[in-house]
XYZ file of C-alpha atoms in Angstrom:
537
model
C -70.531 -50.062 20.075
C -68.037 -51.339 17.451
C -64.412 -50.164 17.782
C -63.652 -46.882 16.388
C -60.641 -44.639 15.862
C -63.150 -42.215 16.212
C -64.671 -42.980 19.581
C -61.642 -42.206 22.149
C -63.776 -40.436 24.434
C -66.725 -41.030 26.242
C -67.788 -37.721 25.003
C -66.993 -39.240 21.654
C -69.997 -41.436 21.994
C -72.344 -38.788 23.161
C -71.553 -36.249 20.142
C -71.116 -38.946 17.607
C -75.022 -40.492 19.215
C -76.537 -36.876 19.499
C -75.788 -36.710 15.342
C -77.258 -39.909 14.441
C -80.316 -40.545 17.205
C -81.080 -37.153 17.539
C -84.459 -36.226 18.606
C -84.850 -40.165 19.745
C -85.121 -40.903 23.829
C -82.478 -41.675 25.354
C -82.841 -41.779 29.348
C -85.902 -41.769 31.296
C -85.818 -41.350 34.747
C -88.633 -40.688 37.866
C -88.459 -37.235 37.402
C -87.791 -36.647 33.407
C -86.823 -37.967 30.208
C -84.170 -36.440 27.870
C -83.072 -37.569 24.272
C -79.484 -37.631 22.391
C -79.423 -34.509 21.734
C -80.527 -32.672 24.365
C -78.247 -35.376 26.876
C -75.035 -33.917 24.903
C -76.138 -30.289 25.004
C -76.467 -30.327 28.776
C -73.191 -32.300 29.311
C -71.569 -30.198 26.949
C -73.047 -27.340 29.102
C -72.214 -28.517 32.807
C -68.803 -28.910 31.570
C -68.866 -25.712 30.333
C -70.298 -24.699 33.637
C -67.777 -26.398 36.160
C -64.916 -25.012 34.050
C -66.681 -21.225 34.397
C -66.264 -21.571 38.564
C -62.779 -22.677 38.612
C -62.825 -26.779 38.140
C -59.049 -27.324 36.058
C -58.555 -30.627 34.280
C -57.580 -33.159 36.480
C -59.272 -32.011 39.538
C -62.003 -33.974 40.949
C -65.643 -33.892 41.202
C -67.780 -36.555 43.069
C -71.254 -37.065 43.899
C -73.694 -38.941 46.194
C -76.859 -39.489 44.463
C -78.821 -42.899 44.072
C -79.913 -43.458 39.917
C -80.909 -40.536 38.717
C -80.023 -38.548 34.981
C -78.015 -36.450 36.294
C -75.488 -39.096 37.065
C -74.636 -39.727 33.483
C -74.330 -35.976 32.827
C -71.705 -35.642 35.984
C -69.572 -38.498 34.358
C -69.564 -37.120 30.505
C -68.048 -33.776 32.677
C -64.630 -35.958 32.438
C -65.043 -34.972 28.553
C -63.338 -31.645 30.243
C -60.327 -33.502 31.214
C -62.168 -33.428 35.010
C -62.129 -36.965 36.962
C -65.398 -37.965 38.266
C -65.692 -39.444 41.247
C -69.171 -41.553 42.363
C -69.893 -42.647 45.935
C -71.222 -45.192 47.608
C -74.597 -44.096 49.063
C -74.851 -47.085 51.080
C -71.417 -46.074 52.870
C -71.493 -45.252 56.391
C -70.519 -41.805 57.262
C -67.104 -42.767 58.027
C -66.127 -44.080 54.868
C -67.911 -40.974 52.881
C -65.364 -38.941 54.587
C -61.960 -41.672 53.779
C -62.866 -41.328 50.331
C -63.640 -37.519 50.387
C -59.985 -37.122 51.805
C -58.503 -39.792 49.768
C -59.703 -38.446 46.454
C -60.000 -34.199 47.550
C -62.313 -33.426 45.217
C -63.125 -29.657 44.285
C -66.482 -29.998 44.128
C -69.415 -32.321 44.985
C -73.095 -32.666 43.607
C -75.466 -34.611 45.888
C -79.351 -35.290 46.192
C -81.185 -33.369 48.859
C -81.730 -36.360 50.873
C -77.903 -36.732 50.932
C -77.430 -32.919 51.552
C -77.909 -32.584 55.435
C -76.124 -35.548 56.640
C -73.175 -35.085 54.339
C -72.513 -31.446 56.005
C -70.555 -32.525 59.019
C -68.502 -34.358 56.800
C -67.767 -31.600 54.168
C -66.733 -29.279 56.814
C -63.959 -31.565 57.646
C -62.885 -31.425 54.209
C -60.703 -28.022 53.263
C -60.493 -29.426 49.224
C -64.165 -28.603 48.182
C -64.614 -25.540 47.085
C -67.985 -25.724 45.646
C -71.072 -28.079 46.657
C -74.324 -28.367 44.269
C -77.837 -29.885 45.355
C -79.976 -31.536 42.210
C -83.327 -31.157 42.015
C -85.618 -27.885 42.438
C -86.053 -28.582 46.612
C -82.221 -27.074 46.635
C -80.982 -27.481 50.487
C -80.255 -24.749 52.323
C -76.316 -23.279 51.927
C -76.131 -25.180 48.937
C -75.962 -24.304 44.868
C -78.754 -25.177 42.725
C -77.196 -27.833 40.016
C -79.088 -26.449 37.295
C -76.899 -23.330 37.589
C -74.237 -25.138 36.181
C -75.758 -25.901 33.269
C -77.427 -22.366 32.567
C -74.366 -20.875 32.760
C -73.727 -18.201 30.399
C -70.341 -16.991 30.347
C -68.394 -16.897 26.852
C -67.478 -20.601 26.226
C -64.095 -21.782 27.953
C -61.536 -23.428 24.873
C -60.408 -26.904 26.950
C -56.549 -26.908 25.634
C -56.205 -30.040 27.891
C -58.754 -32.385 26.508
C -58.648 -35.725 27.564
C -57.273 -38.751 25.242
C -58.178 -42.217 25.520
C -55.668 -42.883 28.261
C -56.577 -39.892 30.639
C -58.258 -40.753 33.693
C -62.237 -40.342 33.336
C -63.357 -41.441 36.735
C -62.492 -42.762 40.135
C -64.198 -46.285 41.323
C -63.857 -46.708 45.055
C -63.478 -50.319 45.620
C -63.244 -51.910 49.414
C -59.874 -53.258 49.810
C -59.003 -56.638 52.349
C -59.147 -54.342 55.470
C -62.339 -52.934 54.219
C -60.318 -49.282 53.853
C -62.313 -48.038 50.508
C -59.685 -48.076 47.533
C -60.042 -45.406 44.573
C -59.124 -47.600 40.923
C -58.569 -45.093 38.307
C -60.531 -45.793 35.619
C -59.516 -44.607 31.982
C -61.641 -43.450 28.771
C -60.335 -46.633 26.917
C -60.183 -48.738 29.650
C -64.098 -47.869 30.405
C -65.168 -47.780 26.355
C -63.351 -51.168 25.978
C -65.442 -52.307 28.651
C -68.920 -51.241 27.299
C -67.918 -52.729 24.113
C -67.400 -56.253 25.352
C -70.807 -56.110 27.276
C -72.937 -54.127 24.348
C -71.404 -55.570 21.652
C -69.854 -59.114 22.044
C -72.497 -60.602 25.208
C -75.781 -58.611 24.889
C -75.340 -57.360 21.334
C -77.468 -54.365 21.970
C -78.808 -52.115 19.359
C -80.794 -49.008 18.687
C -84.221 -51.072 18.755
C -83.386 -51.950 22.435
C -85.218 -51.059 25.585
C -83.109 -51.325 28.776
C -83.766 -51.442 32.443
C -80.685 -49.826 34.620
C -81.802 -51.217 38.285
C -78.077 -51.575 39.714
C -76.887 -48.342 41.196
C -74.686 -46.426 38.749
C -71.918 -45.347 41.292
C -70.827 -48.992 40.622
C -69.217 -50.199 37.332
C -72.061 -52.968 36.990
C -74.701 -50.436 36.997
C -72.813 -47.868 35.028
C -70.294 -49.531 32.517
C -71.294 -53.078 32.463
C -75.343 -51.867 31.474
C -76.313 -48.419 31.141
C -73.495 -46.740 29.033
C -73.100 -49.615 26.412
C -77.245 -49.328 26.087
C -76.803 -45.738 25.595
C -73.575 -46.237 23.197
C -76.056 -48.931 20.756
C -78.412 -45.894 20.907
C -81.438 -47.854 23.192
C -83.886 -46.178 24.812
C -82.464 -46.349 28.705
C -85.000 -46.585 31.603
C -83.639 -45.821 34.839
C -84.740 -47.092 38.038
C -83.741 -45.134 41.276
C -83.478 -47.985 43.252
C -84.088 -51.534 43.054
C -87.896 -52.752 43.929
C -89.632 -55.696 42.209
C -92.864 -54.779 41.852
C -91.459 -51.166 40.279
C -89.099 -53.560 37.736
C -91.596 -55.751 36.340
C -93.993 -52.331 36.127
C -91.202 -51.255 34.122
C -90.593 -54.178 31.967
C -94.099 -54.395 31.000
C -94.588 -50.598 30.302
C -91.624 -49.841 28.115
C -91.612 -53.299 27.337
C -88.091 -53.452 27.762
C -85.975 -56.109 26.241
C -82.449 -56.659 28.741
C -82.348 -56.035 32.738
C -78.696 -56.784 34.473
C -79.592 -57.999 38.170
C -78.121 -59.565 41.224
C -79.055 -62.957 41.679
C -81.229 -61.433 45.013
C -82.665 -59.110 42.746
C -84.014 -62.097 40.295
C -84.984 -63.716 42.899
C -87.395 -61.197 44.351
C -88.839 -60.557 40.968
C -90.288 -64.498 40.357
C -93.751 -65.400 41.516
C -95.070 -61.485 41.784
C -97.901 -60.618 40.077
C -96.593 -58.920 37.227
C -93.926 -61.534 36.254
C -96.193 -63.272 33.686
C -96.959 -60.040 31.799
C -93.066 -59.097 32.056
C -91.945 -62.355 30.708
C -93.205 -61.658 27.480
C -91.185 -58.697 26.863
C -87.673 -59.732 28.362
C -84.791 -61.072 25.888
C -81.853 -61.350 28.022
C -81.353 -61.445 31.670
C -78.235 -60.578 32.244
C -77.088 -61.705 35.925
C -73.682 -60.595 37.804
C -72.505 -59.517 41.549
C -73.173 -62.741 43.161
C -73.144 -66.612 42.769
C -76.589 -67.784 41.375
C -78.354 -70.254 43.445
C -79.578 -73.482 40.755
C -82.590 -73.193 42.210
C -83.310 -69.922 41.764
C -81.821 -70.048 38.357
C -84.539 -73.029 37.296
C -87.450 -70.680 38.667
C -86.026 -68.181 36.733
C -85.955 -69.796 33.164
C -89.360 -71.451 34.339
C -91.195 -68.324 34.920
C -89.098 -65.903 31.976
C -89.362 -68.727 29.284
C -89.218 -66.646 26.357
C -86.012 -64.922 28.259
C -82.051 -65.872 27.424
C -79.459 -65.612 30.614
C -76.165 -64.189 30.045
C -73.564 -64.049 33.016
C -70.652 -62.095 33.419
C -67.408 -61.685 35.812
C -65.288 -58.953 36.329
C -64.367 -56.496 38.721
C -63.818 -52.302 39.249
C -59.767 -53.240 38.952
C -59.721 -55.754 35.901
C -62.667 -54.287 34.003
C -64.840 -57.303 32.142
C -63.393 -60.481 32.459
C -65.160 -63.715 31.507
C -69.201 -64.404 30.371
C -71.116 -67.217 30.208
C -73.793 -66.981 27.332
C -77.147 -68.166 26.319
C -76.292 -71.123 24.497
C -74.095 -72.455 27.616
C -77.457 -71.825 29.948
C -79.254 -73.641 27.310
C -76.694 -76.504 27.100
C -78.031 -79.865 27.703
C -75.045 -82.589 27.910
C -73.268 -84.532 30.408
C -70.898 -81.357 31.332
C -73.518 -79.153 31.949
C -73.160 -78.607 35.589
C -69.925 -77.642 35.155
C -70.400 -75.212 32.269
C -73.249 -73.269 34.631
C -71.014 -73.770 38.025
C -68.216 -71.619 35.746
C -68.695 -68.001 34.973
C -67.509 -68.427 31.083
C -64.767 -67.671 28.955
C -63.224 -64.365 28.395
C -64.058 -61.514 26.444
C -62.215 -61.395 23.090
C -58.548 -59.453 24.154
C -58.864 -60.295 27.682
C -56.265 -62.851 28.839
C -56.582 -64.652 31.669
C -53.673 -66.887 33.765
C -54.224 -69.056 36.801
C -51.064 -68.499 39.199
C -49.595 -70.467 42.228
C -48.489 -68.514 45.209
C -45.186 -67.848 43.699
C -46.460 -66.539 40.639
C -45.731 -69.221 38.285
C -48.432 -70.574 36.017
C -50.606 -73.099 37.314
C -51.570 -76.738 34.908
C -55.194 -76.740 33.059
C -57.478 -77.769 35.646
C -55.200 -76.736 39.032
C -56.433 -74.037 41.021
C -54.223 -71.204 41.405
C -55.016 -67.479 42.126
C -56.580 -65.467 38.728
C -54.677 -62.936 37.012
C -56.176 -60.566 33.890
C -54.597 -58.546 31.554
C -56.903 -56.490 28.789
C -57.431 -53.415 27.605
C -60.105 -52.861 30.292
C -58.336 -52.785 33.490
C -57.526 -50.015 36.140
C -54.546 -47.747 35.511
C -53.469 -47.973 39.529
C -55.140 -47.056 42.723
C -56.027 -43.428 43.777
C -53.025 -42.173 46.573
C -52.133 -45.627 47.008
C -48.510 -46.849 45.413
C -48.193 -49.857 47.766
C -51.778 -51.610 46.862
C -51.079 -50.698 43.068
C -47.734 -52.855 43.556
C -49.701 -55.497 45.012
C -52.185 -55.688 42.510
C -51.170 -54.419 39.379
C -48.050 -56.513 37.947
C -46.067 -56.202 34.626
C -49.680 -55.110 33.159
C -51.301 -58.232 34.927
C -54.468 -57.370 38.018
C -54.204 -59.827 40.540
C -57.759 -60.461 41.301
C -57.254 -62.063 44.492
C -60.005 -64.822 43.226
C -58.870 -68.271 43.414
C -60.258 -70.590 40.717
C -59.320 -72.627 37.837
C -59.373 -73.021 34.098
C -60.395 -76.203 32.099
C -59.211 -76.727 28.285
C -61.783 -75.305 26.751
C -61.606 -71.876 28.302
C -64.072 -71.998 31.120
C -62.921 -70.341 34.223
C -64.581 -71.516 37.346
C -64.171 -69.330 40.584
C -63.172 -71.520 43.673
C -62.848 -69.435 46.803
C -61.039 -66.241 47.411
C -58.078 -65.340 48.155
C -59.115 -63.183 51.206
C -62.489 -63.711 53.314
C -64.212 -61.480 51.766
C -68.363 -61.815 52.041
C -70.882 -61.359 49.504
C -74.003 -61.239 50.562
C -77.036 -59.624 48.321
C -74.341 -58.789 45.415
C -72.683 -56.355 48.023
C -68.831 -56.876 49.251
C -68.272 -57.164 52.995
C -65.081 -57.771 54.502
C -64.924 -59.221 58.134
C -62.111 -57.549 59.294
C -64.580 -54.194 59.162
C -66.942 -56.434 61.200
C -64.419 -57.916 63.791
C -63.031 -54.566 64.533
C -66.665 -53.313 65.236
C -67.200 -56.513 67.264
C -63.469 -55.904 69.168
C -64.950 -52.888 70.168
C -68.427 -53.811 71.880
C -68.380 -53.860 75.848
C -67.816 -57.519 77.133
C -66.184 -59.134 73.431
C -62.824 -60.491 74.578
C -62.277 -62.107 70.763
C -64.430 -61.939 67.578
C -64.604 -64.017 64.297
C -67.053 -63.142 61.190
C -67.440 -65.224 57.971
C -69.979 -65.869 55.494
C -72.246 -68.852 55.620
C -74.611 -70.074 52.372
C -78.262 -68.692 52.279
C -81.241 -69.243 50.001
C -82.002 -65.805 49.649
C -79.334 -63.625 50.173
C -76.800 -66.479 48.533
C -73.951 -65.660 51.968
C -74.642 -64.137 55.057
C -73.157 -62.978 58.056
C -71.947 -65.270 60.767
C -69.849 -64.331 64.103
C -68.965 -65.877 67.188
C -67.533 -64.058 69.533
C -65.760 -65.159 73.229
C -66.925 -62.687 75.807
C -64.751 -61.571 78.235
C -65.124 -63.209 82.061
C -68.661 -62.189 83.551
C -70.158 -60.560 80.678
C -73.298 -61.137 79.557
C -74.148 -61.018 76.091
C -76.850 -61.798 73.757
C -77.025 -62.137 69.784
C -79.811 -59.309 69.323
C -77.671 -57.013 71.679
C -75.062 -57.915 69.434
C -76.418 -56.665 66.193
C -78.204 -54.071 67.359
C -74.512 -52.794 68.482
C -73.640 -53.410 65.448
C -76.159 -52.363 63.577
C -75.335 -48.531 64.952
C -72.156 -48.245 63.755
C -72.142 -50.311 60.088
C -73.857 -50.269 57.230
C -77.162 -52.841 57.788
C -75.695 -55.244 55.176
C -72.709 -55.758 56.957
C -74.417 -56.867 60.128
C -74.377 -60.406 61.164
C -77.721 -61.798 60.610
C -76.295 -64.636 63.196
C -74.437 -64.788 66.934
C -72.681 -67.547 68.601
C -71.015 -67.435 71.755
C -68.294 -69.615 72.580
C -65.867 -70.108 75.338
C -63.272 -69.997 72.794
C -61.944 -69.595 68.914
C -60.221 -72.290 66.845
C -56.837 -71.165 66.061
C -54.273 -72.884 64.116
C -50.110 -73.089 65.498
C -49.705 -69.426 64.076
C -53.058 -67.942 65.915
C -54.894 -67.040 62.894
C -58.525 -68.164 63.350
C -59.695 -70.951 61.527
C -62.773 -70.064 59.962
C -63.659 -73.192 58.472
C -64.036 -75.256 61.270
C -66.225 -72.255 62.668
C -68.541 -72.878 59.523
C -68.664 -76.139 59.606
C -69.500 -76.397 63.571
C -72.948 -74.944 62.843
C -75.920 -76.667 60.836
C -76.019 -74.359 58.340
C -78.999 -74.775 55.437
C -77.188 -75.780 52.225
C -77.560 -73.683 49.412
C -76.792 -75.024 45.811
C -75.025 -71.970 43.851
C -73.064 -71.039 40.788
C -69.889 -69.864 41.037
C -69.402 -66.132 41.804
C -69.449 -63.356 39.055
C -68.836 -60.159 38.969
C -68.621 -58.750 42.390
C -70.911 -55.390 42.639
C -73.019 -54.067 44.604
C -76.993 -54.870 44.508
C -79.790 -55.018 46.779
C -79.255 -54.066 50.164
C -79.491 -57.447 52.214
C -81.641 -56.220 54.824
């Protein structure tokens, strides 16, 4: 997707795409298949349709739906000056509702299978106005979706279309406490983004097939893959869901050219049946959301030999950062290790400093917390002036990554800033965790951090103190906490101790915790992009 004046919209793209592909397929999903034209003629007429029931521009609209269509359609509705807003289907019930309050949007579209356990949240929410149900097994009390985009009424003149610098979407991002933050996300900020992936790393085009496997309420699934596809004019299939065997089914049937995946994802995929077949088809693997275990990597370029790997790192709040390409992965010299332990150099118009604790600039080679600055980053946080402060300076996004840049450009990502986990390419904060753990019957004191696994790259550790007399054991443990998180963010491990190293200030020291246990090693690269994936259960 080359710059344009032209393109300032994401509904720029669609129109402009509709005109030259046409009749050509653009999206195929499990349940249909639609092509440019007819895409922009039902986005043009569900924003038609949400503006016929009431729905004002800058008013909100989010949905709860795993990869479907219908997704894309909901986001092109921002065309109408409307902010989109996906969720996070693998959110527990709890958070659903923080970011239905946070955000208050009018209206919400949701899958059936979404429909009846969302309910007892919606009623605690006085802002929506309207709720829709996709598909044709419409749940009881709710609208039919197509009804928005049969609407009939005399067509509604937007006088408050959108520019590039309105807000097209809201990206709820878990914040150090685990408290779900909302980055506001704008047209230019989002097309910038798509063109640095689509253009500059992947260099998509129109003869392209594409896999979308990563869930599209995230940016990796949605503007780091799908979109730019669509904007090069490939032919887009979309998986619902992530599952192997269904991938490399995929890959072989469309014989499709790029996939994006977690490293978990990849992982999962080598040694089935159906890899040889797939191997033949596949151009670039394109790997994000987690660090990329070397061994898995080596499998990976064993078994997809005809395949390139491209890595990339970025984030919801500072857009697309850095990527790593296929002549790097390909590189064979004395500083290779280090050139596939880094996660590249940036983007062209993304700038990238390495700061101390006070702010100031770091030397080449010192480790220092990473700040971006581009063209792609968040405009602030939804409701939430302090955290903008905090993270967005003089233009800059604190990324709260820790890391360090060598003289050739290579950032390498150290540690970060806060503890945060990522385990299976999804983002879990132990804070969440402890406070679950506080909670439990018998836990006097509770401490969670990740340890390194072969499959899911980090996974949950605690060890808790129990209180005098109580009697605890580890699957008692999870199970508790298994009922009141999501199943990724249990700990897959319990140890009981009689107490918790602390340092002179009483914060928990975590590392000594880590290393007090025999924990398998696992050999990784350093982390990318940090988005959801496969659910690590």
């Amino acid at each position: 997707m080359p710059p344009s004046p032209n393109l300032q919209t994401l509904g720029d793209v669609a129109t402009r795409n509709a005109a030259q592909y046409g009749g050509k397929t653009a999206f195929q999903d499990d349940f249909r298949a639609v092509s440019f034209a007819q895409f922009a003629q039902r986005a043009q007429a569900l924003r038609q349709g949400l503006l016929h029931i009431g729905i004002k521009p800058g008013e909100r609209v989010a949905f709860l739906s795993k990869n479907r269509i219908e997704c894309l359609e909901l986001f092109l509705a921002c065309e109408a000056g409307i902010i989109i807003v996906p969720i996070n289907w693998r959110l527990t019930p709890a958070d659903i509702a923080h970011v239905l309050a946070d955000c208050a949007p009018s209206a919400i579209v949701v899958e059936p299978e979404f429909a009846l356990d969302i309910e007892p949240i919606l009623a605690t929410q006085p802002s929506i106005r309207h709720r829709f149900c996709i598909g044709s097994k419409t749940s009881r009390g709710w609208t039919n979706y197509e009804s928005l985009i049969s609407c009939t009424g005399d067509p509604i003149l937007n006088d408050q279309a959108p520019s590039a610098n309105h807000a097209a979407c809201i990206v709820y991002t878990s914040g150090t406490t685990g408290q779900p933050k909302g980055a506001v996300l704008s047209h230019s900020a989002l097309l910038a983004s798509c063109g640095r992936i689509g253009d500059e790393m992947l260099q998509l085009s129109a003869d392209d097939v594409t896999l979308v496997v990563m869930p599209l309420f995230h940016v990796g699934g949605m503007w780091f893959h799908c979109f730019p596809s669509f904007a090069a004019g490939a032919f887009t299939r979309i998986q619902r869901a992530f599952r192997p065997d269904d991938a490399l089914d995929a890959i072989c049937v469309h014989k499709v050219s790029n996939v994006h995946l977690a490293p978990t994802m990849l992982a999962d995929m080598l040694h089935r049946p159906a890899t040889p077949q797939a191997a033949r088809h596949l151009k670039t693997i394109f790997y994000a959301a987690s660090p990329m275990p070397m061994a898995t990597l080596a499998k990976a370029k064993t078994q997809f030999a005809n395949s390139g790997f491209v890595q990339s790192y970025g984030s919801t709040e500072a857009g697309t950062v850095c990527w790593l390409s296929q002549a790097d992965h390909s590189r064979d010299s004395s500083d290779k290790a280090a050139i596939l332990g880094s996660c590249g150099r940036p983007f062209a118009g993304v700038q990238i400093d390495v700061r101390d604790g006070a702010g100031a600039a770091v030397p080449i080679g010192a480790v220092g917390e990473i700040y971006v600055k581009s063209t792609s980053t968040m405009q602030r946080y939804w409701n939430n002036q302090v955290a903008t402060a905090r993270t967005k300076i003089n233009g800059w996004v604190a990324t709260g990554d820790l890391g360090r840049q060598d003289q050739a450009g290579y950032l390498t990502i150290i540690d970060r800033k806060n503890d945060m986990i990522i385990s299976g390419g999804e983002n879990i904060y132990p804070a969440e965790v402890e406070e679950v753990l506080n909670s439990m019957p018998g836990v006097a004191q509770a401490a969670v951090f990740g340890a390194p696994d072969d499959r899911w790259v980090e996974r949950v550790v605690s060890c808790i103190v129990p209180e005098a007399g109580a009697s605890l054991t580890e699957q008692g443990t999870i199970n508790y906490v298994k009922r009141r998180l999501a199943r990724y963010k249990c700990p897959k491990e319990v140890h009981v101790l009689t107490e918790l190293p602390r340092n002179a200030a009483g914060k928990v020291l975590k590392r000594q915790l880590a290393q007090r246990y025999p924990f398998d090693s696992c050999d990784v690269l350093q982390r990318s992009e940090p988005s959801p994936a496969a659910e690590p259960c």
